[in-house]
Tab-separated table of N, CA and C in Angstrom:
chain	number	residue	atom	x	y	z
A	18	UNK	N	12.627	71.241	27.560
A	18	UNK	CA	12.983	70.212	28.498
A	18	UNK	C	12.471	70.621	29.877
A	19	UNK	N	11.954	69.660	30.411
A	19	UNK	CA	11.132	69.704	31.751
A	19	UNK	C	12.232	68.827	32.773
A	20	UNK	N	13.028	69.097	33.189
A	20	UNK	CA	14.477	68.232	34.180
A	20	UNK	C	13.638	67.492	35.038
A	21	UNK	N	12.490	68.745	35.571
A	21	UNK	CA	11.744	67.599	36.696
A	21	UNK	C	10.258	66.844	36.680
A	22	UNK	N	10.235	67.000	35.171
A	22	UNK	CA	8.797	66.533	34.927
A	22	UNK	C	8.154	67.624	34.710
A	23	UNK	N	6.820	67.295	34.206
A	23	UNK	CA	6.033	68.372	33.529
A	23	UNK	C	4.624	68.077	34.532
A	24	UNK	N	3.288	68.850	34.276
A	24	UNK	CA	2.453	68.590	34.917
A	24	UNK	C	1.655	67.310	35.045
A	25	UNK	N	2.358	66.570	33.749
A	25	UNK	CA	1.757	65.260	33.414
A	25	UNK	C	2.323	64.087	33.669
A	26	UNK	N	3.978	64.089	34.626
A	26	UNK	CA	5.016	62.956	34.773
A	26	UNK	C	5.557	63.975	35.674
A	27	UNK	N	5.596	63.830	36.861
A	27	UNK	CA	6.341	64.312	38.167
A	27	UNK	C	7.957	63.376	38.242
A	28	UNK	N	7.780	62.364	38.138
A	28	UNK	CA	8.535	61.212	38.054
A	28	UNK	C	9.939	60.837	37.166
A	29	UNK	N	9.703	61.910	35.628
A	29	UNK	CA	10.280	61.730	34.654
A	29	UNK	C	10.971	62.926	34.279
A	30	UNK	N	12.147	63.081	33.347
A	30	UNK	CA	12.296	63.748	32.589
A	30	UNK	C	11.555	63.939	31.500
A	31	UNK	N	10.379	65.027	30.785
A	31	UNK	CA	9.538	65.689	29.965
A	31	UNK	C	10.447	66.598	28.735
A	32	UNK	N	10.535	65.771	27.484
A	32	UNK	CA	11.374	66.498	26.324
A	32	UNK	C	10.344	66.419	25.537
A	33	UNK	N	10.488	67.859	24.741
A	33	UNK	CA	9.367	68.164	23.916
A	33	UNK	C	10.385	69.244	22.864
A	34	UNK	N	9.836	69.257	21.382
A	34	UNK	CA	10.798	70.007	20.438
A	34	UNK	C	9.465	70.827	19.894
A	35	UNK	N	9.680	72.223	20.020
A	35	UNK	CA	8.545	72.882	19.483
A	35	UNK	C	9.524	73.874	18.182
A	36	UNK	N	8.534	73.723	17.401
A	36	UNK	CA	9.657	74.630	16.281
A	36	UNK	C	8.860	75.757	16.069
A	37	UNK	N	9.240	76.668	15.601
A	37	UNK	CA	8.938	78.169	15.923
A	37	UNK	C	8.806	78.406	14.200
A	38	UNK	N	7.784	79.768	13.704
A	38	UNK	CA	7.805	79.597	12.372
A	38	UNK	C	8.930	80.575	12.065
A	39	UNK	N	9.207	80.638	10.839
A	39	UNK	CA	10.489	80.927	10.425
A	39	UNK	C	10.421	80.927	8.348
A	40	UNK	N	11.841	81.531	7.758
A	40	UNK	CA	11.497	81.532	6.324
A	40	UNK	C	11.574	80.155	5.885
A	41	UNK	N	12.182	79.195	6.505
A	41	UNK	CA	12.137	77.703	6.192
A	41	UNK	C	10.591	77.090	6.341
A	42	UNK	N	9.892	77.400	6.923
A	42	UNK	CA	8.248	77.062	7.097
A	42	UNK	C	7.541	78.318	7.126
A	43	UNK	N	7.418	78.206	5.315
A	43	UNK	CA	6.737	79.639	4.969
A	43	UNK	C	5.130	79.618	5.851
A	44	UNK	N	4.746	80.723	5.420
A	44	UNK	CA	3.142	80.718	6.465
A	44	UNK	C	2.210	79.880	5.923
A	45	UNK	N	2.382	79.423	4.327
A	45	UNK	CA	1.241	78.426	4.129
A	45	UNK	C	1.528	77.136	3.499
A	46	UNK	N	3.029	76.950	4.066
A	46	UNK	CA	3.571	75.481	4.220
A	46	UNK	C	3.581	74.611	5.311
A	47	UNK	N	3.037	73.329	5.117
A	47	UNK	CA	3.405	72.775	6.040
A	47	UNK	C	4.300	71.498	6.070
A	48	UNK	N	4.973	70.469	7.247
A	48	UNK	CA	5.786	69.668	6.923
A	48	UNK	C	5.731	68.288	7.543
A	49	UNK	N	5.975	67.550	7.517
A	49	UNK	CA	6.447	66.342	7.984
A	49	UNK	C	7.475	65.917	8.602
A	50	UNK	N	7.685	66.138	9.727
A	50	UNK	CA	8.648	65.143	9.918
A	50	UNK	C	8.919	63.929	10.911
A	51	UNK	N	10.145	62.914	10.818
A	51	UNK	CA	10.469	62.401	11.786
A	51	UNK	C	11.366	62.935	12.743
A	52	UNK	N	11.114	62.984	13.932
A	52	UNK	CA	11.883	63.662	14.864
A	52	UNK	C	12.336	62.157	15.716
A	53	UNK	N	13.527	62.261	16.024
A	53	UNK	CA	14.368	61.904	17.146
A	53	UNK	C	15.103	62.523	18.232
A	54	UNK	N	14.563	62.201	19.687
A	54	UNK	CA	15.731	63.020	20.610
A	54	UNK	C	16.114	61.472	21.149
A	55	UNK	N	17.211	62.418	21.521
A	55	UNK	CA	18.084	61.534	22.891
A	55	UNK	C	18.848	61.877	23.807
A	56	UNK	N	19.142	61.439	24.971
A	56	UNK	CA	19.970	61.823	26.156
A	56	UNK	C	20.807	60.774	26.155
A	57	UNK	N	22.404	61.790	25.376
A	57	UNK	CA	23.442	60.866	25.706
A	57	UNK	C	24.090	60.340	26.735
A	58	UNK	N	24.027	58.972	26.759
A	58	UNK	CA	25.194	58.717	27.935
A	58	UNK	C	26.498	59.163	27.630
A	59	UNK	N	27.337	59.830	28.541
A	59	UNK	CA	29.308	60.206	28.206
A	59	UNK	C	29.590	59.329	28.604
A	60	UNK	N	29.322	58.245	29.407
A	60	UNK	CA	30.118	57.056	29.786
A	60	UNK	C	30.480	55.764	29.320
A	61	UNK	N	29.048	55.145	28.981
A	61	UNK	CA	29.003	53.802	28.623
A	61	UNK	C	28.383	53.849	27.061
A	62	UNK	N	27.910	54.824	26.556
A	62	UNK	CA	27.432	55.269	25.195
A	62	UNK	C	25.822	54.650	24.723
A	63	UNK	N	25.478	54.161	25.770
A	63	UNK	CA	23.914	53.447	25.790
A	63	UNK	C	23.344	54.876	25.869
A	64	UNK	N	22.676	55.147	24.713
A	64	UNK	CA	21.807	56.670	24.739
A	64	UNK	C	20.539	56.293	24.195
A	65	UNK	N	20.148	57.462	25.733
A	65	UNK	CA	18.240	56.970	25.522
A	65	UNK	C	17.268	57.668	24.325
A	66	UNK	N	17.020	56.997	23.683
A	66	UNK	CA	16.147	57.565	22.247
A	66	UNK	C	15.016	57.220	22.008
A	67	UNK	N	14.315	58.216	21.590
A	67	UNK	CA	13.101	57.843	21.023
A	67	UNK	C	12.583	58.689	19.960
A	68	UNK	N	11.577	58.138	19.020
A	68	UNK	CA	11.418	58.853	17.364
A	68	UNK	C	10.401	58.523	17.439
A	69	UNK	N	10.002	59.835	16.924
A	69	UNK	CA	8.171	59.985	16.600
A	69	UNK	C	7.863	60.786	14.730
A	70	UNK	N	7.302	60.216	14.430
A	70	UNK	CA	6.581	60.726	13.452
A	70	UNK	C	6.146	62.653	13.806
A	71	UNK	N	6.147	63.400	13.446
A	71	UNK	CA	5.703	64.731	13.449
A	71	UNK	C	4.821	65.076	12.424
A	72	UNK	N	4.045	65.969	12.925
A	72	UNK	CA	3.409	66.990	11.246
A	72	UNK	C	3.368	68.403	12.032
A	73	UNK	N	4.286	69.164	11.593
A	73	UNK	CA	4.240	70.194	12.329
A	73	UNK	C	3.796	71.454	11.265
A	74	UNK	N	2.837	72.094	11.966
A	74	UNK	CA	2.308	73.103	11.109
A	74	UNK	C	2.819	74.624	10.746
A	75	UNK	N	2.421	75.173	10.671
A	75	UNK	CA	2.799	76.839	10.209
A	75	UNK	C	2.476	77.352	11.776
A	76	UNK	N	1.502	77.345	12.693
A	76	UNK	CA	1.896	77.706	14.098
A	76	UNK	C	3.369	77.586	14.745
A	77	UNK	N	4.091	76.399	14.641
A	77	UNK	CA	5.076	76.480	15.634
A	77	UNK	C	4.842	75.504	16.531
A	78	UNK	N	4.153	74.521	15.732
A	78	UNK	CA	3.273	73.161	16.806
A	78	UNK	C	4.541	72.588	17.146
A	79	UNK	N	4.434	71.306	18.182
A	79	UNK	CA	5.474	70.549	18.209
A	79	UNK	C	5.423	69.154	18.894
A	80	UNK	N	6.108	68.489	18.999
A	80	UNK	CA	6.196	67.343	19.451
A	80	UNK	C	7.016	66.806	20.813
A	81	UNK	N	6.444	65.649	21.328
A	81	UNK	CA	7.502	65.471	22.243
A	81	UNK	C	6.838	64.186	23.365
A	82	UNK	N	7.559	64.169	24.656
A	82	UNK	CA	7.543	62.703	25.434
A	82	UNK	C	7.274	63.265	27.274
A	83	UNK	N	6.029	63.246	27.735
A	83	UNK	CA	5.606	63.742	29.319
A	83	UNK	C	6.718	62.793	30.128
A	84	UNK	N	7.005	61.664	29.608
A	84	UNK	CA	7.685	60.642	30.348
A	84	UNK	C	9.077	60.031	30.058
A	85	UNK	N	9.529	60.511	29.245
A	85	UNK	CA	10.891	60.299	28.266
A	85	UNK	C	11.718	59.438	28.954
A	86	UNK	N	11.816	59.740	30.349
A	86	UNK	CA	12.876	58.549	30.959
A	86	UNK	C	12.763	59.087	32.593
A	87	UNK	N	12.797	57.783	33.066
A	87	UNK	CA	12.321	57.962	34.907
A	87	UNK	C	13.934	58.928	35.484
A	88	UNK	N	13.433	59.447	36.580
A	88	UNK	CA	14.068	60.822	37.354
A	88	UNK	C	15.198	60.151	37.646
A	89	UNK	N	14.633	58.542	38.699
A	89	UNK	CA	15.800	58.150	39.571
A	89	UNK	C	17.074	57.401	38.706
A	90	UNK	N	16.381	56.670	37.753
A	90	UNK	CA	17.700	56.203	36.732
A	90	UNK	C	18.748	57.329	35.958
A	91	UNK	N	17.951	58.074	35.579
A	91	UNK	CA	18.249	59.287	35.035
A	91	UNK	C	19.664	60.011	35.954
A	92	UNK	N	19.353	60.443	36.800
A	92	UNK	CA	20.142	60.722	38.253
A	92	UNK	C	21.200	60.120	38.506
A	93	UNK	N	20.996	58.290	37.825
A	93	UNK	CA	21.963	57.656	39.284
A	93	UNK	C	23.350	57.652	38.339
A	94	UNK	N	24.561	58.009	38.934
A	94	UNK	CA	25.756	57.977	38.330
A	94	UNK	C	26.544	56.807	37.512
A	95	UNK	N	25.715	55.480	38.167
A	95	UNK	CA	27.085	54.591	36.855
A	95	UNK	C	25.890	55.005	35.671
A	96	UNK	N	25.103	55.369	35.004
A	96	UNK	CA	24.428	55.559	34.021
A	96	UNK	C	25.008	56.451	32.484
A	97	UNK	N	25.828	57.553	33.311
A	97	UNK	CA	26.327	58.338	32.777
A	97	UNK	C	25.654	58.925	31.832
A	98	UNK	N	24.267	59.338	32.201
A	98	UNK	CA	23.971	60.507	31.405
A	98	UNK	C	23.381	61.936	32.133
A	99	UNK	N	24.399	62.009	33.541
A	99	UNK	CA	24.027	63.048	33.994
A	99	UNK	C	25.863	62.948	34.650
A	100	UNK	N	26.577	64.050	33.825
A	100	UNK	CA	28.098	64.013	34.934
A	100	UNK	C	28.904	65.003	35.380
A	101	UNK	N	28.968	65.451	36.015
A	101	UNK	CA	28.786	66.259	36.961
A	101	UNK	C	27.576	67.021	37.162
A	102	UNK	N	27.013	68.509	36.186
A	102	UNK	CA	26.011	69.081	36.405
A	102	UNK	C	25.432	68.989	35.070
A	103	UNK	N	26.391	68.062	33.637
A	103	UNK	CA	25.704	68.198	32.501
A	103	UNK	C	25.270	67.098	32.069
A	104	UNK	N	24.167	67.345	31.605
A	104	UNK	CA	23.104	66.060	30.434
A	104	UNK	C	22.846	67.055	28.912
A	105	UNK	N	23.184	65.982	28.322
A	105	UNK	CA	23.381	66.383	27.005
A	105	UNK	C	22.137	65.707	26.321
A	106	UNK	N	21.926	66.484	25.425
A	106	UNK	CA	19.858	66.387	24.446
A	106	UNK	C	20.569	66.167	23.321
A	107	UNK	N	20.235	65.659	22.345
A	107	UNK	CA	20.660	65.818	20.835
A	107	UNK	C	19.125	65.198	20.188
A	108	UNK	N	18.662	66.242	19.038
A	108	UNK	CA	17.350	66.321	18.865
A	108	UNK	C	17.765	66.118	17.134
A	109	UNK	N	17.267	65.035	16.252
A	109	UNK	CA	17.564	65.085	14.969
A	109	UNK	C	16.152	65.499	14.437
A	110	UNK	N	15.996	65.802	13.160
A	110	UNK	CA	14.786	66.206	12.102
A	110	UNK	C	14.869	65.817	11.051
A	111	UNK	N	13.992	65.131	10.803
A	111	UNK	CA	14.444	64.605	8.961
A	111	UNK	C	13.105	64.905	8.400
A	112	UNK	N	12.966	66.088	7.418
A	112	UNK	CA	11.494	66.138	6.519
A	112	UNK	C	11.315	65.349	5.881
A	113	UNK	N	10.098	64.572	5.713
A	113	UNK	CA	9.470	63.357	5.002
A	113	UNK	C	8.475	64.104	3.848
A	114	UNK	N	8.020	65.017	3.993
A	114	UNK	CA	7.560	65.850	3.049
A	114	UNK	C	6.800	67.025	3.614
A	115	UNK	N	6.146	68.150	2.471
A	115	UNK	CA	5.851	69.220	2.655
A	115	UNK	C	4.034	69.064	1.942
A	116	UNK	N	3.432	69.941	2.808
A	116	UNK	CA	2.322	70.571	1.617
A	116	UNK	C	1.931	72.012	1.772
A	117	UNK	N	1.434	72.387	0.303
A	117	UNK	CA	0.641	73.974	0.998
A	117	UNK	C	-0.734	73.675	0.428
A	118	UNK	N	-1.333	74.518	1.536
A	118	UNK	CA	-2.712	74.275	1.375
A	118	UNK	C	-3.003	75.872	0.823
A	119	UNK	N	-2.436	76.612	-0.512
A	119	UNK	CA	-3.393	77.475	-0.844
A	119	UNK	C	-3.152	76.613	-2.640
């Protein structure tokens, strides 16, 4: 998470999910998935989401949004997804399938 933007959206909050390899994504598996994040609102329960298709490889590749949602809305308090100093991420994964390439 980029709070104040990344080099590519000054303007925005920048969420990106990079997954790291691990025994669940052996070294010559790879996977599919759909990824969803979102920034919950605690107030009014309107939470900002968005879902992307993934194919994430045996590197530790990953996915994600330069522009996910503008700074000043983001910020402004009846919105409620910033209250007091916390904003809350919730990032889902659903594998759509696997392959190995040996």
């Amino acid at each position: 998470m980029y709070p104040h933007g990344n080099k590519y959206s000054t303007d925005c909050i920048s969420l990106y999910l990079c997954l790291g390899a691990s025994d669940e994504l052996r070294l010559e598996s790879k996977k599919v998935f759909v990824m969803t994040l979102s920034i919950l609102d605690q107030k009014n329960g309107k939470h900002l989401t968005a879902t992307s298709g993934l194919w994430v490889c045996n590197n530790g590749c990953g996915w994600g949004w330069a522009d996910f949602f503008g700074l000043k809305k983001l910020k402004d308090p009846s919105g409620g997804y910033v209250v007091g100093s916390s904003c809350i991420v919730k990032a889902d994964l659903t594998i759509i399938g696997s392959s190995n390439d040996g």
